[in-house]
């Protein structure tokens, strides 16, 4: 887990990332936590205030960790952008989710690592359904598959490196 | 080197009714023999420590910091420091407007602990809107001072925040 000092820096950058991301996604329905930028801001300010008061301020570390968890993917990106090393123990992500509680997932073309691959290893072993806003339907079984690398979307013409897509990934029989 | 008077005001959560001034002046002027600190609220009234008769408190030149134990609650204040010579004539003046909000900030921090210990509480409309309102009050108090040096408006915001913190069962 990053130090309180580093978490404040990470949150500052994450706030901007979340703000822009939410703005870019404002027309695609209730897929994002539109309050996330505000949540980051209000927590970051209080952690900053407490840290400025005293590094031993009551519950400061716990509150800082909660803030870091709130940052979600933006925290990972900001941590990397700031070249902040995080301890191996516990890893950089502290999302408190179980394998079955990650669904539904809302993803865009930006989340794809290639034209067809959404690289989320957590999907492997789950029976999922994939809805794409742009074609307004679920993908048929022969239009996608999941392996250890993540979700492969293979329906004809799909190219996340060129086109903008919005996906909802649900677990079947959760 | 010419004398440029300056000071910084701060608060600490453990003593939220205290303002601490720290000297940040540069240069020197041997004619200055005393500093006098005036603290006024939004009405212009002078805030005084218990037992203080004059409108000001003397801040000895040998002291880098001075503690002012004169607040009764979070208060937007105008702090004036006069640098006087042996005749009592003011040679320099430094004025700062300060939003003393230690109680409000620590109160908000405490309210946030409910969220830390129960993440789902943010989905409670009362909690969410209450937190947003409190945040607005505290930000407003700072902004009114920083932009416009408006003590009255800042104090109204601080009082609004105080009411919410004192009545958490209503708002949170």
PDB file of C-alpha atoms in Angstrom, chain B:
ATOM      1  CA  UNK B   1      18.627  44.821   4.061  1.00  0.00           C
ATOM      2  CA  UNK B   2      15.247  46.467   4.291  1.00  0.00           C
ATOM      3  CA  UNK B   3      12.676  45.046   6.635  1.00  0.00           C
ATOM      4  CA  UNK B   4       9.703  43.252   5.098  1.00  0.00           C
ATOM      5  CA  UNK B   5       7.175  42.209   7.728  1.00  0.00           C
ATOM      6  CA  UNK B   6       5.344  38.931   7.300  1.00  0.00           C
ATOM      7  CA  UNK B   7       3.767  36.168   9.328  1.00  0.00           C
ATOM      8  CA  UNK B   8       1.922  32.907   8.823  1.00  0.00           C
ATOM      9  CA  UNK B   9      -1.160  31.862  10.759  1.00  0.00           C
ATOM     10  CA  UNK B  10      -1.952  28.236  11.528  1.00  0.00           C
ATOM     11  CA  UNK B  11      -4.132  26.005  13.662  1.00  0.00           C
ATOM     12  CA  UNK B  12      -3.701  22.534  15.072  1.00  0.00           C
ATOM     13  CA  UNK B  13      -6.500  20.037  15.539  1.00  0.00           C
ATOM     14  CA  UNK B  14      -5.515  19.394  19.157  1.00  0.00           C
ATOM     15  CA  UNK B  15      -6.083  23.074  20.005  1.00  0.00           C
ATOM     16  CA  UNK B  16      -8.768  24.192  17.571  1.00  0.00           C
ATOM     17  CA  UNK B  17      -9.531  27.398  19.439  1.00  0.00           C
ATOM     18  CA  UNK B  18      -5.952  28.610  19.168  1.00  0.00           C
ATOM     19  CA  UNK B  19      -4.287  30.560  16.370  1.00  0.00           C
ATOM     20  CA  UNK B  20      -0.523  30.341  16.138  1.00  0.00           C
ATOM     21  CA  UNK B  21       1.381  33.054  14.338  1.00  0.00           C
ATOM     22  CA  UNK B  22       4.869  32.372  13.033  1.00  0.00           C
ATOM     23  CA  UNK B  23       7.155  35.166  12.001  1.00  0.00           C
ATOM     24  CA  UNK B  24       8.176  35.087   8.351  1.00  0.00           C
ATOM     25  CA  UNK B  25       9.689  38.563   8.097  1.00  0.00           C
ATOM     26  CA  UNK B  26      12.873  39.226   6.204  1.00  0.00           C
ATOM     27  CA  UNK B  27      15.506  41.859   6.828  1.00  0.00           C
ATOM     28  CA  UNK B  28      15.683  43.956   9.953  1.00  0.00           C
ATOM     29  CA  UNK B  29      14.921  47.391  11.338  1.00  0.00           C
ATOM     30  CA  UNK B  30      16.456  48.274  14.676  1.00  0.00           C
ATOM     31  CA  UNK B  31      13.793  50.927  15.236  1.00  0.00           C
ATOM     32  CA  UNK B  32      11.167  48.228  15.700  1.00  0.00           C
ATOM     33  CA  UNK B  33      10.910  47.378  19.398  1.00  0.00           C
ATOM     34  CA  UNK B  34       7.529  45.632  19.628  1.00  0.00           C
ATOM     35  CA  UNK B  35       4.889  43.771  17.706  1.00  0.00           C
ATOM     36  CA  UNK B  36       1.199  44.179  18.468  1.00  0.00           C
ATOM     37  CA  UNK B  37      -1.337  41.624  17.291  1.00  0.00           C
ATOM     38  CA  UNK B  38      -4.973  42.566  16.709  1.00  0.00           C
ATOM     39  CA  UNK B  39      -7.592  39.951  15.884  1.00  0.00           C
ATOM     40  CA  UNK B  40     -11.038  41.011  14.669  1.00  0.00           C
ATOM     41  CA  UNK B  41     -14.105  39.031  13.699  1.00  0.00           C
ATOM     42  CA  UNK B  42     -16.557  39.854  10.914  1.00  0.00           C
ATOM     43  CA  UNK B  43     -18.271  42.544  13.036  1.00  0.00           C
ATOM     44  CA  UNK B  44     -14.988  44.325  13.625  1.00  0.00           C
ATOM     45  CA  UNK B  45     -14.978  43.352  17.293  1.00  0.00           C
ATOM     46  CA  UNK B  46     -11.593  42.597  18.754  1.00  0.00           C
ATOM     47  CA  UNK B  47     -11.132  39.058  20.009  1.00  0.00           C
ATOM     48  CA  UNK B  48      -9.172  38.887  23.229  1.00  0.00           C
ATOM     49  CA  UNK B  49      -7.679  36.240  25.445  1.00  0.00           C
ATOM     50  CA  UNK B  50      -8.983  35.817  28.948  1.00  0.00           C
ATOM     51  CA  UNK B  51      -7.571  38.640  31.045  1.00  0.00           C
ATOM     52  CA  UNK B  52      -6.442  40.675  28.056  1.00  0.00           C
ATOM     53  CA  UNK B  53      -7.495  44.306  28.464  1.00  0.00           C
ATOM     54  CA  UNK B  54      -5.958  45.999  25.457  1.00  0.00           C
ATOM     55  CA  UNK B  55      -7.288  45.316  22.006  1.00  0.00           C
ATOM     56  CA  UNK B  56      -3.940  43.821  21.096  1.00  0.00           C
ATOM     57  CA  UNK B  57      -1.553  41.239  22.405  1.00  0.00           C
ATOM     58  CA  UNK B  58       2.139  41.982  22.510  1.00  0.00           C
ATOM     59  CA  UNK B  59       4.270  39.620  20.452  1.00  0.00           C
ATOM     60  CA  UNK B  60       7.793  39.916  21.744  1.00  0.00           C
ATOM     61  CA  UNK B  61      10.457  40.342  19.095  1.00  0.00           C
ATOM     62  CA  UNK B  62      12.526  37.542  20.591  1.00  0.00           C
ATOM     63  CA  UNK B  63       9.666  35.108  20.064  1.00  0.00           C
ATOM     64  CA  UNK B  64       9.390  33.410  16.669  1.00  0.00           C
ATOM     65  CA  UNK B  65       5.832  32.294  17.336  1.00  0.00           C
ATOM     66  CA  UNK B  66       2.942  33.480  19.428  1.00  0.00           C
ATOM     67  CA  UNK B  67      -0.179  31.571  20.477  1.00  0.00           C
ATOM     68  CA  UNK B  68      -3.507  33.353  20.530  1.00  0.00           C
ATOM     69  CA  UNK B  69      -6.079  31.508  22.620  1.00  0.00           C
ATOM     70  CA  UNK B  70      -9.074  33.628  21.820  1.00  0.00           C
ATOM     71  CA  UNK B  71     -11.483  31.717  19.615  1.00  0.00           C
ATOM     72  CA  UNK B  72     -14.824  30.432  20.861  1.00  0.00           C
ATOM     73  CA  UNK B  73     -15.618  28.539  17.658  1.00  0.00           C
ATOM     74  CA  UNK B  74     -14.432  28.377  14.057  1.00  0.00           C
ATOM     75  CA  UNK B  75     -14.064  31.995  13.080  1.00  0.00           C
ATOM     76  CA  UNK B  76     -13.152  34.074  10.058  1.00  0.00           C
ATOM     77  CA  UNK B  77     -10.726  36.692  11.344  1.00  0.00           C
ATOM     78  CA  UNK B  78      -8.702  39.664  10.286  1.00  0.00           C
ATOM     79  CA  UNK B  79      -5.268  39.599  11.900  1.00  0.00           C
ATOM     80  CA  UNK B  80      -3.280  42.812  12.014  1.00  0.00           C
ATOM     81  CA  UNK B  81       0.291  42.934  13.236  1.00  0.00           C
ATOM     82  CA  UNK B  82       1.748  46.358  13.927  1.00  0.00           C
ATOM     83  CA  UNK B  83       5.485  46.866  14.227  1.00  0.00           C
ATOM     84  CA  UNK B  84       6.061  49.891  16.462  1.00  0.00           C
ATOM     85  CA  UNK B  85       9.041  51.932  17.621  1.00  0.00           C
ATOM     86  CA  UNK B  86       9.924  53.015  21.139  1.00  0.00           C
ATOM     87  CA  UNK B  87       7.418  55.880  20.962  1.00  0.00           C
ATOM     88  CA  UNK B  88       4.607  53.546  20.011  1.00  0.00           C
ATOM     89  CA  UNK B  89       4.502  54.808  16.465  1.00  0.00           C
ATOM     90  CA  UNK B  90       3.590  52.215  13.889  1.00  0.00           C
ATOM     91  CA  UNK B  91       6.408  51.682  11.419  1.00  0.00           C
ATOM     92  CA  UNK B  92       5.012  48.696   9.556  1.00  0.00           C
ATOM     93  CA  UNK B  93       1.682  46.953   9.255  1.00  0.00           C
ATOM     94  CA  UNK B  94       0.856  43.479   8.055  1.00  0.00           C
ATOM     95  CA  UNK B  95      -2.742  42.318   7.644  1.00  0.00           C
ATOM     96  CA  UNK B  96      -4.033  38.852   6.853  1.00  0.00           C
ATOM     97  CA  UNK B  97      -7.497  37.402   6.573  1.00  0.00           C
ATOM     98  CA  UNK B  98      -7.690  33.890   7.961  1.00  0.00           C
ATOM     99  CA  UNK B  99     -10.337  31.182   7.897  1.00  0.00           C
ATOM    100  CA  UNK B 100      -9.928  29.380  11.227  1.00  0.00           C
ATOM    101  CA  UNK B 101     -11.772  26.149  10.507  1.00  0.00           C
ATOM    102  CA  UNK B 102      -9.983  23.457  12.526  1.00  0.00           C
ATOM    103  CA  UNK B 103     -13.215  22.293  14.148  1.00  0.00           C
ATOM    104  CA  UNK B 104     -14.981  22.106  10.810  1.00  0.00           C
ATOM    105  CA  UNK B 105     -12.186  20.182   9.122  1.00  0.00           C
ATOM    106  CA  UNK B 106     -11.794  17.720  11.985  1.00  0.00           C
ATOM    107  CA  UNK B 107     -15.580  17.364  12.151  1.00  0.00           C
ATOM    108  CA  UNK B 108     -15.748  16.532   8.465  1.00  0.00           C
ATOM    109  CA  UNK B 109     -12.911  14.047   8.925  1.00  0.00           C
ATOM    110  CA  UNK B 110     -14.864  12.355  11.702  1.00  0.00           C
ATOM    111  CA  UNK B 111     -17.967  12.173   9.532  1.00  0.00           C
ATOM    112  CA  UNK B 112     -15.878  10.643   6.751  1.00  0.00           C
ATOM    113  CA  UNK B 113     -14.897   7.868   9.148  1.00  0.00           C
ATOM    114  CA  UNK B 114     -18.467   6.607   8.918  1.00  0.00           C
ATOM    115  CA  UNK B 115     -17.849   6.129   5.215  1.00  0.00           C
ATOM    116  CA  UNK B 116     -14.483   4.454   5.782  1.00  0.00           C
ATOM    117  CA  UNK B 117     -16.001   1.964   8.200  1.00  0.00           C
ATOM    118  CA  UNK B 118     -19.166   1.490   6.147  1.00  0.00           C
ATOM    119  CA  UNK B 119     -18.503   2.083   2.420  1.00  0.00           C
ATOM    120  CA  UNK B 120     -22.164   1.573   1.492  1.00  0.00           C
ATOM    121  CA  UNK B 121     -23.239   4.601   3.501  1.00  0.00           C
ATOM    122  CA  UNK B 122     -22.345   6.832   0.563  1.00  0.00           C
ATOM    123  CA  UNK B 123     -25.436   5.401  -1.154  1.00  0.00           C
ATOM    124  CA  UNK B 124     -27.564   6.908   1.601  1.00  0.00           C
ATOM    125  CA  UNK B 125     -28.984  10.095   0.140  1.00  0.00           C
ATOM    126  CA  UNK B 126     -28.970  11.852   3.508  1.00  0.00           C
ATOM    127  CA  UNK B 127     -25.330  11.063   4.105  1.00  0.00           C
ATOM    128  CA  UNK B 128     -24.272  11.939   0.569  1.00  0.00           C
ATOM    129  CA  UNK B 129     -26.104  15.240   0.366  1.00  0.00           C
ATOM    130  CA  UNK B 130     -25.098  16.112   3.907  1.00  0.00           C
ATOM    131  CA  UNK B 131     -21.454  15.522   3.111  1.00  0.00           C
ATOM    132  CA  UNK B 132     -21.742  17.562  -0.064  1.00  0.00           C
ATOM    133  CA  UNK B 133     -23.373  20.400   1.844  1.00  0.00           C
ATOM    134  CA  UNK B 134     -20.737  20.327   4.563  1.00  0.00           C
ATOM    135  CA  UNK B 135     -17.994  20.303   1.958  1.00  0.00           C
ATOM    136  CA  UNK B 136     -19.563  23.296   0.279  1.00  0.00           C
ATOM    137  CA  UNK B 137     -19.710  25.228   3.520  1.00  0.00           C
ATOM    138  CA  UNK B 138     -16.060  24.587   4.326  1.00  0.00           C
ATOM    139  CA  UNK B 139     -14.895  25.326   0.798  1.00  0.00           C
ATOM    140  CA  UNK B 140     -17.071  28.410   0.734  1.00  0.00           C
ATOM    141  CA  UNK B 141     -15.548  29.702   3.941  1.00  0.00           C
ATOM    142  CA  UNK B 142     -12.080  29.370   2.477  1.00  0.00           C
ATOM    143  CA  UNK B 143     -13.090  30.863  -0.843  1.00  0.00           C
ATOM    144  CA  UNK B 144     -14.806  33.864   0.685  1.00  0.00           C
ATOM    145  CA  UNK B 145     -11.576  34.737   2.447  1.00  0.00           C
ATOM    146  CA  UNK B 146      -9.231  33.936  -0.401  1.00  0.00           C
ATOM    147  CA  UNK B 147     -11.300  35.752  -2.964  1.00  0.00           C
ATOM    148  CA  UNK B 148     -12.727  38.958  -1.620  1.00  0.00           C
ATOM    149  CA  UNK B 149     -11.570  38.863   1.994  1.00  0.00           C
ATOM    150  CA  UNK B 150     -15.223  38.617   2.922  1.00  0.00           C
ATOM    151  CA  UNK B 151     -15.290  37.837   6.631  1.00  0.00           C
ATOM    152  CA  UNK B 152     -19.075  37.978   6.899  1.00  0.00           C
ATOM    153  CA  UNK B 153     -19.682  35.465   4.144  1.00  0.00           C
ATOM    154  CA  UNK B 154     -16.912  33.218   5.395  1.00  0.00           C
ATOM    155  CA  UNK B 155     -18.364  33.291   8.911  1.00  0.00           C
ATOM    156  CA  UNK B 156     -21.810  32.387   7.600  1.00  0.00           C
ATOM    157  CA  UNK B 157     -20.302  29.326   5.939  1.00  0.00           C
ATOM    158  CA  UNK B 158     -18.383  28.362   9.069  1.00  0.00           C
ATOM    159  CA  UNK B 159     -21.530  28.685  11.150  1.00  0.00           C
ATOM    160  CA  UNK B 160     -23.399  26.540   8.639  1.00  0.00           C
ATOM    161  CA  UNK B 161     -20.742  23.858   8.908  1.00  0.00           C
ATOM    162  CA  UNK B 162     -20.796  24.065  12.691  1.00  0.00           C
ATOM    163  CA  UNK B 163     -24.552  23.571  12.773  1.00  0.00           C
ATOM    164  CA  UNK B 164     -24.278  20.446  10.649  1.00  0.00           C
ATOM    165  CA  UNK B 165     -21.470  19.003  12.755  1.00  0.00           C
ATOM    166  CA  UNK B 166     -23.288  19.802  15.973  1.00  0.00           C
ATOM    167  CA  UNK B 167     -26.463  18.185  14.625  1.00  0.00           C
ATOM    168  CA  UNK B 168     -25.141  15.140  12.826  1.00  0.00           C
ATOM    169  CA  UNK B 169     -28.202  13.087  13.639  1.00  0.00           C
ATOM    170  CA  UNK B 170     -30.205  15.346  11.332  1.00  0.00           C
ATOM    171  CA  UNK B 171     -27.809  15.494   8.427  1.00  0.00           C
ATOM    172  CA  UNK B 172     -25.909  12.238   8.515  1.00  0.00           C
TER     173      UNK B 172
END
